XYZ file of C-alpha atoms in Angstrom:
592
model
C 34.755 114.567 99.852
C 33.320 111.607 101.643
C 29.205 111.798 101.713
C 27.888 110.287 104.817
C 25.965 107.246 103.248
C 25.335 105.507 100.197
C 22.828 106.006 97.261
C 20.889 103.242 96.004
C 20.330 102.563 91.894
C 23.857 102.662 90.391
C 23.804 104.011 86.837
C 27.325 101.862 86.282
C 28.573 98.558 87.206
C 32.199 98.780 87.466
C 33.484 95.561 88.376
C 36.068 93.771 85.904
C 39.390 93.725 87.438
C 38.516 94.434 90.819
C 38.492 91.155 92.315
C 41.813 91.225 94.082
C 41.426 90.051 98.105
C 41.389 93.080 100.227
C 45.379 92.892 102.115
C 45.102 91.512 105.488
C 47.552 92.244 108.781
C 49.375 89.622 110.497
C 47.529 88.022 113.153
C 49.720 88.351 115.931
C 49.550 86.040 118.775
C 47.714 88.120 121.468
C 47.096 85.565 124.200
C 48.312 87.524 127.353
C 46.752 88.889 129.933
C 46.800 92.736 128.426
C 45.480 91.600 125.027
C 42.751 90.149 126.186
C 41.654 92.841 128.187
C 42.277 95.061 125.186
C 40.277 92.736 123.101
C 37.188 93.399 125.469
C 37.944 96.995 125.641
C 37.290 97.221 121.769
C 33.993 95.071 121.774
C 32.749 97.862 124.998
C 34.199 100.738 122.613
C 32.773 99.628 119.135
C 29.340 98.671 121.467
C 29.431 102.415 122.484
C 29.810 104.156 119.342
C 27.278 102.036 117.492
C 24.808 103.109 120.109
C 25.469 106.795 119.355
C 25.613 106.196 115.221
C 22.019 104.772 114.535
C 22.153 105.274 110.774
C 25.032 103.679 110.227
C 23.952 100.447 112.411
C 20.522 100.640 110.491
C 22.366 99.356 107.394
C 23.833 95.965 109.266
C 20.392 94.921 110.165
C 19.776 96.238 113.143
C 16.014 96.772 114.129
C 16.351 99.153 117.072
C 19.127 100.841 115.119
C 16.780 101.628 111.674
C 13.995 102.538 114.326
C 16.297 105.524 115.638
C 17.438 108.641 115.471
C 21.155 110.015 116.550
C 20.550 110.929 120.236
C 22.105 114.494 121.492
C 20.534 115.310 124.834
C 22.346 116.533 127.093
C 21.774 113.771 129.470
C 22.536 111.449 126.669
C 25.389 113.058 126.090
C 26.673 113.212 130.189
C 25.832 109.736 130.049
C 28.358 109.083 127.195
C 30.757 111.199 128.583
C 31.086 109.293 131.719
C 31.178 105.937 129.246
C 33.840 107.763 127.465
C 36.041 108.788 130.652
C 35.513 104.905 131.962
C 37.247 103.517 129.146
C 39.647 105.815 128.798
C 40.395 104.852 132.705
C 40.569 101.073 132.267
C 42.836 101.425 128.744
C 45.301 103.585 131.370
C 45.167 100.416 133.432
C 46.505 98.221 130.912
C 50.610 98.231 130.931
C 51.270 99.861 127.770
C 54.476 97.827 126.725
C 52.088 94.302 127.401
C 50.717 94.095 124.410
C 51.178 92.184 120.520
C 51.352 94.847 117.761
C 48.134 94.437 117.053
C 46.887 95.544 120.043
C 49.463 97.905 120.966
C 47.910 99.671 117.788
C 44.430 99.214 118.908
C 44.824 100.827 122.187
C 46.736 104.033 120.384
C 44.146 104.496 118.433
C 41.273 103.722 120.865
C 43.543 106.465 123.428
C 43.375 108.978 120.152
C 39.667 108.744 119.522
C 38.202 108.712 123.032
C 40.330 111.911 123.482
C 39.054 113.813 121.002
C 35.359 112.551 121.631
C 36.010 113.672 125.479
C 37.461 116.975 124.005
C 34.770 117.596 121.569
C 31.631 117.187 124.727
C 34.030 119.776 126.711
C 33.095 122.083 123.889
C 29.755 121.250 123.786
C 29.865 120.739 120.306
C 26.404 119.481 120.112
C 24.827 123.233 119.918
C 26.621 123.657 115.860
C 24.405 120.367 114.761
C 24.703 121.836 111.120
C 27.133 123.139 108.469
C 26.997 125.116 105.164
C 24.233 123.029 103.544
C 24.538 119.974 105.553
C 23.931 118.854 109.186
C 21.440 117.235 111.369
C 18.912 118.370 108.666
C 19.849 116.538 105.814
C 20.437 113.512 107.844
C 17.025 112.046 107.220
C 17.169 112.125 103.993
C 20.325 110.327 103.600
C 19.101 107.516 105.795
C 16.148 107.035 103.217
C 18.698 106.906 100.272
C 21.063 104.673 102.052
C 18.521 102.322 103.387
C 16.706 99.187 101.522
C 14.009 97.637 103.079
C 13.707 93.706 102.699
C 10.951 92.795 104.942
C 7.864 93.632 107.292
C 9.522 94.276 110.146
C 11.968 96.512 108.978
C 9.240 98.379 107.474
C 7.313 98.983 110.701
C 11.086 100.022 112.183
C 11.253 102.607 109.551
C 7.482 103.369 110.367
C 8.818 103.828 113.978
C 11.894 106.109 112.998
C 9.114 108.573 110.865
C 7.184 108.766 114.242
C 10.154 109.622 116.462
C 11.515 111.706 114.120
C 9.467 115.509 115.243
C 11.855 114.141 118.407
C 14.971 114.257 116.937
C 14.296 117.999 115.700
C 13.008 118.916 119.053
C 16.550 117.970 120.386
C 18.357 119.767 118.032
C 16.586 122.650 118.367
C 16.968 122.498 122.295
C 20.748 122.658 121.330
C 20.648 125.187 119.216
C 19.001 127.812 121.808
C 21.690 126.788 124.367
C 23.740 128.014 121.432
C 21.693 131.183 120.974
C 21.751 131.422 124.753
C 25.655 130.946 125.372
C 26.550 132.803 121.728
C 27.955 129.507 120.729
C 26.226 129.989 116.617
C 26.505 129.805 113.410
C 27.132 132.534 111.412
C 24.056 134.125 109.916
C 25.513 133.614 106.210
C 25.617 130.143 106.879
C 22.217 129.841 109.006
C 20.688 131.696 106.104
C 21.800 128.814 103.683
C 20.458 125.745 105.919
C 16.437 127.480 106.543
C 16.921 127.672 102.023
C 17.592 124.037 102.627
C 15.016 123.128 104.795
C 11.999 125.165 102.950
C 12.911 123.620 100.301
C 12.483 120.206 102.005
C 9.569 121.300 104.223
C 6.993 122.295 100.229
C 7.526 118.696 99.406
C 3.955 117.485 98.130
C 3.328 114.721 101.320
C 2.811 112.302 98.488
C 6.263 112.878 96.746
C 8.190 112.853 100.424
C 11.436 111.786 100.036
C 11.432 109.569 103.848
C 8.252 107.362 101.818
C 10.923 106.373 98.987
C 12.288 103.110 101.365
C 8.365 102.048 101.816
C 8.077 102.103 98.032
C 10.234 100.396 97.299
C 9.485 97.369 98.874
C 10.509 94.444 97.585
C 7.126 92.092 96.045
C 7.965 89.338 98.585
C 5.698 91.184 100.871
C 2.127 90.940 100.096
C 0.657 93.763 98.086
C -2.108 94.879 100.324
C 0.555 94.949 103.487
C 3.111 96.638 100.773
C 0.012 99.589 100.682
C -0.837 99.466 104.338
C 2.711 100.671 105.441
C 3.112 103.708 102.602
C -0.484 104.580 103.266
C 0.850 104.753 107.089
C 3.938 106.672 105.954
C 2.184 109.113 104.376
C -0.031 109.500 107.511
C 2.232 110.484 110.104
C 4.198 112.138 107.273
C 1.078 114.276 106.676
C 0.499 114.659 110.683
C 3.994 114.613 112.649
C 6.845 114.908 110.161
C 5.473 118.200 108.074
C 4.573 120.181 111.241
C 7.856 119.442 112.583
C 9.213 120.516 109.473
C 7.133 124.023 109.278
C 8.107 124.248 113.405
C 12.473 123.914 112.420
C 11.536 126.587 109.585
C 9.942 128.423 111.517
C 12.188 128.695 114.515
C 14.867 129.536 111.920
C 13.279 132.325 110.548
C 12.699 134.092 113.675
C 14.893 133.000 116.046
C 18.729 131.690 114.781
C 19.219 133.790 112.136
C 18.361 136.716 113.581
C 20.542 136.158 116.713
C 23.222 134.555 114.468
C 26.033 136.559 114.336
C 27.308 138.524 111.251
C 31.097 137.307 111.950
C 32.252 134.728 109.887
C 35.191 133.724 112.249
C 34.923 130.599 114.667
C 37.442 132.587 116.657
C 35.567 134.835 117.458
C 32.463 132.828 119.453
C 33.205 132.301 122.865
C 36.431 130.050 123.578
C 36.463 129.966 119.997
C 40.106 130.025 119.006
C 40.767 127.190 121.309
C 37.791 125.594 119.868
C 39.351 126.243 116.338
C 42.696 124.498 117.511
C 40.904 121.262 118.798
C 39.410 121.352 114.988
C 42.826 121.319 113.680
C 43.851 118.454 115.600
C 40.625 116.957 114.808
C 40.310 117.406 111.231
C 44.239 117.770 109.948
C 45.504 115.385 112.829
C 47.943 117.656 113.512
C 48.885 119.865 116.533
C 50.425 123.125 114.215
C 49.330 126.280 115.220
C 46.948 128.316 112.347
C 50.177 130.849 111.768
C 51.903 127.523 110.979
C 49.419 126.474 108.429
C 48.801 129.637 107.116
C 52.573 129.741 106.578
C 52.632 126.206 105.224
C 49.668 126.899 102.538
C 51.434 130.079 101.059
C 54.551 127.913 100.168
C 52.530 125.244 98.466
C 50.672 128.015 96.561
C 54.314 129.156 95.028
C 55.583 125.691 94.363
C 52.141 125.063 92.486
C 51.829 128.302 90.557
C 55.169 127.514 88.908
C 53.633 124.538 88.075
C 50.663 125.643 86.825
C 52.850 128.278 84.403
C 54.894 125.610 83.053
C 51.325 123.682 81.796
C 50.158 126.593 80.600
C 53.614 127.314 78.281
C 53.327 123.562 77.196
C 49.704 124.195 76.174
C 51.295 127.279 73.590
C 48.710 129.548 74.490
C 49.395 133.048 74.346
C 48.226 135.400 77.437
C 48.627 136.308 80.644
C 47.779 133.635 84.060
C 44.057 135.206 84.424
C 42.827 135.016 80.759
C 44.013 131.233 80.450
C 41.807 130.432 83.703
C 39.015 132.439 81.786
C 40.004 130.178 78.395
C 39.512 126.976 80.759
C 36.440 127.435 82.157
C 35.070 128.723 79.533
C 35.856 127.674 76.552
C 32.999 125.207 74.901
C 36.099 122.149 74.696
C 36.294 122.137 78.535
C 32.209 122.228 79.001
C 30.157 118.922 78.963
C 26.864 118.987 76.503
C 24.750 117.278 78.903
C 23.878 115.268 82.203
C 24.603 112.488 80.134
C 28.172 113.238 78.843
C 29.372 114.560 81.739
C 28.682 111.288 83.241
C 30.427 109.273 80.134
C 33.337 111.266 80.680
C 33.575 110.415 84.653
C 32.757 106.749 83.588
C 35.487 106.545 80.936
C 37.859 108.073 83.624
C 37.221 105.170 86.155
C 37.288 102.779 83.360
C 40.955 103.560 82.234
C 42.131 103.983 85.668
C 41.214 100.423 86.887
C 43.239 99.020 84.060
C 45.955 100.470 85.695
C 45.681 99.847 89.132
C 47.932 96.163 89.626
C 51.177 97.858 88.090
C 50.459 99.874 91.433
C 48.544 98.115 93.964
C 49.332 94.553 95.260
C 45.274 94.087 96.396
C 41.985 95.709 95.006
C 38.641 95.568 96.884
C 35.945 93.593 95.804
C 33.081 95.969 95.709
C 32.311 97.901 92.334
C 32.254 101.749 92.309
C 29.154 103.459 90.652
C 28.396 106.491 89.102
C 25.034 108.320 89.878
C 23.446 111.711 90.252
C 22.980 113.279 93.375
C 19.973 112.776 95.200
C 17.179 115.791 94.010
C 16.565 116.911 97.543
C 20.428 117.191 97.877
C 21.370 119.153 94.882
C 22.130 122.054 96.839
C 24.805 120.408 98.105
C 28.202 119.138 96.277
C 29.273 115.998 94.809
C 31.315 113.606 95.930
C 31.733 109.998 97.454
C 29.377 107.763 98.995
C 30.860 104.601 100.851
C 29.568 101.169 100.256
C 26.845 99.204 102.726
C 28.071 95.742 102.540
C 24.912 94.644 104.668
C 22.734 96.490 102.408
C 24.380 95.022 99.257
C 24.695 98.824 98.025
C 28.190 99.602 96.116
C 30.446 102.597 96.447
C 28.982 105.473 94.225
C 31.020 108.106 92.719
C 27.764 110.997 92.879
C 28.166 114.266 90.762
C 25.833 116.890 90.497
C 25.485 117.662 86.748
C 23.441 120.972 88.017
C 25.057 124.169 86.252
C 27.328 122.761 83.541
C 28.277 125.527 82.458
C 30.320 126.196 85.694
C 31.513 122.752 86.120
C 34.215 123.051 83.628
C 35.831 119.817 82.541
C 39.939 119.760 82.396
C 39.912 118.576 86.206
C 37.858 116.420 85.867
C 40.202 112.996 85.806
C 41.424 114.301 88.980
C 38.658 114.559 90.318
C 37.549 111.027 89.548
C 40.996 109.736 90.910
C 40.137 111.326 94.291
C 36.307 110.398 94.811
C 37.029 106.861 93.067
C 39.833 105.123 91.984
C 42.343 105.245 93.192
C 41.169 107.244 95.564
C 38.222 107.234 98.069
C 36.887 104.095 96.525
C 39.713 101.963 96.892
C 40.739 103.172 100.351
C 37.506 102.823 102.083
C 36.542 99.519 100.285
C 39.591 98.047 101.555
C 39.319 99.222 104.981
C 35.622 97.633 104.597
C 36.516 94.664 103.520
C 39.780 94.055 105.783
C 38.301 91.095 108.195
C 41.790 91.261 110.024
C 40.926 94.756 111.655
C 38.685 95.390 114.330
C 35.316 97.052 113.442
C 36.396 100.440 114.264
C 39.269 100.276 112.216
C 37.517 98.785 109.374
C 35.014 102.136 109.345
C 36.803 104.977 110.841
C 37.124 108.042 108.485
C 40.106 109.701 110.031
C 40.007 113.428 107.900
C 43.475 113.581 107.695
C 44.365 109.914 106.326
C 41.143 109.862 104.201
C 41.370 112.810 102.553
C 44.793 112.935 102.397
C 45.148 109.930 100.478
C 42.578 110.644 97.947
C 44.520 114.141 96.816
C 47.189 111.682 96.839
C 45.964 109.787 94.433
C 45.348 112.724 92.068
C 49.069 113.675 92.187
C 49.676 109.465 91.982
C 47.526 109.837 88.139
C 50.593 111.634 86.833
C 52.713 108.394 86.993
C 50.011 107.086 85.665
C 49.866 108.700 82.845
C 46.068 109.730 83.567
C 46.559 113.287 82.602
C 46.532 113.307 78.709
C 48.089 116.620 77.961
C 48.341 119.902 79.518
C 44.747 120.617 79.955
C 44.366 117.871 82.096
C 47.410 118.206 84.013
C 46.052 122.080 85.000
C 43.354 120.775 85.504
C 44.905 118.626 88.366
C 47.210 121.191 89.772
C 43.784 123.899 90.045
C 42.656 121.576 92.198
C 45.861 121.332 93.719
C 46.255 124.946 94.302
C 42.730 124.621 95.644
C 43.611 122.723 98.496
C 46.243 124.751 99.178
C 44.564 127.892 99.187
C 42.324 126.131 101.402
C 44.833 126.202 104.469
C 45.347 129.787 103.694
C 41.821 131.072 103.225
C 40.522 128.709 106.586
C 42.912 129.603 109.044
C 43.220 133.227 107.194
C 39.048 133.601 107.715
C 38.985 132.033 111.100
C 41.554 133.299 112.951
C 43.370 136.147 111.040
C 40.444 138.077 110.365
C 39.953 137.406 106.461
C 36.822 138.966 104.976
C 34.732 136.622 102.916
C 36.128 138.641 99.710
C 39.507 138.158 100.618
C 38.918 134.017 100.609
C 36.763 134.511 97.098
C 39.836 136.802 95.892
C 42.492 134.060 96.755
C 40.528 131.278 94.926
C 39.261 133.415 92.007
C 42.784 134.215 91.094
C 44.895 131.015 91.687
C 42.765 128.663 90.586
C 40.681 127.222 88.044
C 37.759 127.139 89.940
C 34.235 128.497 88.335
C 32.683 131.797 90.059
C 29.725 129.624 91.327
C 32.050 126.607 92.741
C 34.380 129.568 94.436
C 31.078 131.308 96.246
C 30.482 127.566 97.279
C 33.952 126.277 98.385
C 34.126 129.710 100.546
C 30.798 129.255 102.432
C 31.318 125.844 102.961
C 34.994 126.940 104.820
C 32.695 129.385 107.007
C 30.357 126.825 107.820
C 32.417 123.957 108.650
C 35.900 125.092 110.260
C 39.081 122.822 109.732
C 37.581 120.180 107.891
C 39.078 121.394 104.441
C 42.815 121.698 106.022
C 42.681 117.763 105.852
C 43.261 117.354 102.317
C 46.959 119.088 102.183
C 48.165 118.422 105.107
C 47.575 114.490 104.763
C 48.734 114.561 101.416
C 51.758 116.221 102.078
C 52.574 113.895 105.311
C 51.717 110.535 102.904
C 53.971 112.141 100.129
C 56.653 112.987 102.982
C 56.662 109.506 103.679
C 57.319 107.734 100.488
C 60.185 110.195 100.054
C 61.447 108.995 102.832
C 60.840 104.854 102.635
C 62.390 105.386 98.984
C 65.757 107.360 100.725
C 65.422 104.538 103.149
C 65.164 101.497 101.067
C 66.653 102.152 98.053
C 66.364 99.736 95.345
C 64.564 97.692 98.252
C 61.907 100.261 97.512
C 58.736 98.970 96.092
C 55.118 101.253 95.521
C 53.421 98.349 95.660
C 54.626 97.576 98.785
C 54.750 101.028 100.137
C 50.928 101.336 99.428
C 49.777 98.422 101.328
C 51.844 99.769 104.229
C 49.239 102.916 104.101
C 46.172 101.122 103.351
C 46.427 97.519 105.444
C 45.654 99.047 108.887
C 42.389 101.326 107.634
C 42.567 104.973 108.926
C 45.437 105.858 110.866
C 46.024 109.227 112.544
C 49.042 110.973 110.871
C 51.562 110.602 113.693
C 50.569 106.962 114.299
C 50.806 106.568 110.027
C 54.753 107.516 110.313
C 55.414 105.661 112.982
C 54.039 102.217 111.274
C 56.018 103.568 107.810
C 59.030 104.287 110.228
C 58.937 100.354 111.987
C 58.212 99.214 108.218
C 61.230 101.082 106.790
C 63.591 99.377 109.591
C 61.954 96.349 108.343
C 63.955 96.555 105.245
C 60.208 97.053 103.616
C 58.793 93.850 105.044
């Protein structure tokens, strides 16, 4: 699971054999008339959705940026909606059959995105600012771990972003009551789980606040007495604006949202809701299949796994029935780490081995090193998983786990795991994107659910050619997780749409799976609380796996991996329908 920004103080440097040039795209000739208009029409769209990502433009050096907070008001968000629907009218301008291939891709892409931006503001998507454990909340605390501060002025911009942030919560809030007001919640499970959050946050000594971390850590180029001025400040407004807007958002909680919030767990059932849950399919899974469909689609995977799973567990000559191996394997003391410490050696040695590996495989490697580190403290209620690189920032992509609970964090899927957050998995993928100075901006920093996510359970199932999985331990361990994602397009579209109970979801996970009790409670919440994103995973993977199959029927001994990896990875995210379509042109390319 991608984390929305990086941490700072990696724990590992792992760099040796990664510094392979990130694969390019041909550089078309686009001199006509059309491309050049498209050419402007990216500049005008990237210019638009910096302006409404703040954190993210923070990190490129960007003073007004690390000054700000996102923006949701509902004039600011009419405002954007009329940018949106003007740029959406002058790409409709443009002939579509005038273009070079790269920006005929541009503009398909550009078409995708501003259409489901324009669909999203129809839904009014800005009164749910929060999931299970994550949301507009937590965002201020990952702009203070993703940020480094370098000089004066960016410390009085951060200074400035402390005082405007009692703002930011005011919006929210605002959206939230025209949620309360229009029935348009949370559920109260899930509303219950974000005020934990936020106490928790809120009884953080003013001293020990984790938005003063980027002020102390200022780098000893600045003068010491300035270096003490600014925390000193921090802590002020800290201590006077940022803790009673803290108390006010826990507050509010406690006596307004969760009491309205209501008790159903189903998106489908709020107001418009089921359409609401289909434009989260498309948005998530990049897909247009109905939930029946994917219901349909996640039971079938769930057979062809278990079979799977049965013929690990005969390999492994234990003796006993489906449920008491999954008790054996996360349980038994050979499948439980000793410590913080050697559960991180055992993620370290996994991304170790695998970069060995990786040029039998891949033709180009990114530059940047992937880290391991422990999740930030004041996000340990939340899971582990990847956090991109900042190139501006010189901050590396980190590989965070949450060594919280080792007992329930049992150890045999581990290498898979590793495969998906780092290599080959999120790591690689997003540090190529990153690093691909062919693509447009956008391109080079979209996160596309369905592609993303997709390719990173790709990768697990890629570790068996490998040879990653060292005996049948492992190899369970990788098919759990497997089964996981399939249960997941059961247990979402069963919960949202079908009228699943929350013990039904816990039911299907407890008994398929490898999963611990606590990770299950987790993994089920976190479906309630964020709809459609975890249908991603499966259905990606199965559309990436649908096309190799087919580019190897295609090419025949033309076929190389290599080859047929690049074609994913060299044009950064792509939407799944646009993905086969490139694979398809490649494929009558004879693989060129």
């Amino acid at each position: 699971m991608i984390r929305p920004v990086s941490l700072t103080l990696a724990m590992l440097l792992l760099n040796g054999g990664l510094a392979h040039a990130a694969p390019t795209t041909p550089v078309a000739a686009c001199a006509s008339a059309s491309d050049q208009k498209m050419i402007t029409l990216v500049a005008d769209f990237e210019a638009l959705s910096a302006s409404r990502d703040p954190i993210r433009e923070s990190g490129s050096g960007n003073l007004a940026a690390l000054a700000q907070w996102p923006d949701d008001s509902v004039s600011t968000l009419k405002a954007y909606g009329k940018a949106l629907n003007g740029l959406m009218t002058r790409l409709t301008a443009i002939p579509a059959n005038s273009f070079c291939p790269d920006q005929a891709l541009n503009q398909a892409l550009i078409r995708d995105r501003l259409q489901l931006e324009l669909d999203g503001l129809r839904f009014d998507e800005a009164r749910l600012p929060f999931n299970t454990g994550d949301g507009f909340y937590t965002v201020p605390d990952y702009a203070a771990a993703g940020v480094v501060l370098r000089t004066e002025p960016e410390a009085r911009a951060w200074i400035a972003k402390l005082k405007a942030l009692p703002a930011y919560y005011a919006t929210e809030t605002d959206n939230m009551k025209r949620g309360i007001a229009t029935g348009f919640m949370r559920p109260k499970l899930v509303a219950g789980k974000a005020l934990a959050v936020m106490e928790k946050h809120a009884a953080q000594p003013v001293a020990e606040h984790s938005l003063l971390n980027p002020l102390k850590n200022l780098p000893d180029t600045i003068p010491t007495e300035i270096r003490a001025e600014l925390v000193a400040e921090g802590m002020q407004i800290i201590a006077t604006q940022v803790r009673p807007a803290e108390d006010a958002l826990v507050a509010f909680f406690k006596t307004e949202y969760v009491p309205k919030a209501p008790d159903s767990i189903a998106i489908g059932d709020l107001p418009d809701g089921k359409a609401y849950y289909q434009y989260l399919i498309h948005r998530n899974a990049s897909t247009d299949m109905t939930p029946e469909a994917i219901h349909a689609l996640g039971l079938s995977e769930m057979k062809r796994i278990r079979a799977e799973m049965d013929a690990d567990i005969k390999a492994s000559g234990f003796k006993g029935s489906f449920a008491k191996f999954q008790t054996f394997i996360r349980t038994d003391p050979q499948f439980i780490a000793e410590s913080p410490e050697d559960y991180y050696a055992k993620v370290s040695a996994v991304l170790i081995r695998v970069q060995g590996l990786l040029p039998i495989y891949f033709h180009h490697l990114p530059r940047q090193p992937v880290t391991v580190h422990e999740v930030d403290p004041q996000l340990k209620s939340s899971s582990s998983g990847y956090n991109p690189a900042s190139l501006a920032q010189g901050l590396p992509g980190t590989v965070v786990i949450n060594t919280d609970h080792l007992d329930q964090s049992p150890t045999s899927g581990l290498t898979a795991w590793t495969l998906h957050e780092g290599l080959p998995g999120h790591h690689l993928q997003i540090a190529l994107a990153q690093e691909n100075d062919a693509l447009p901006k956008f391109r080079r920093r979209d996160d596309i659910n369905a592609f993303v996510e997709g390719w990173a359970l790709y990768s697990e199932h890629l570790g068996v050619e490998m040879g990653m999985y060292r005996n049948p331990y492992e190899d369970f361990g990788r098919l759990s997780l497997e089964m996981w994602r399939a249960c997941r397009l059961v247990i979402d579209t069963g919960m949202h749409t079908m009228g699943w109970s929350r013990d039904q979801a816990v039911a299907c996970l407890r008994d398929n799976t490898g999963l611990s009790d606590r990770a299950i409670q987790n993994e089920v919440d976190r479906y309630i609380g964020w709809p459609g994103q975890a249908l991603g995973y499966k259905i990606g993977e199965i559309r990436i796996r649908q096309l190799r199959a087919k580019a190897e029927a295609g090419l025949g001994p033309k076929f190389d991996l290599r080859d047929f990896h690049d074609e994913i990875l060299k044009n950064g995210p792509l939407p799944l329908d646009i993905l086969s379509q490139q694979v398809d042109d490649w494929i009558r390319r004879g693989g060129r």
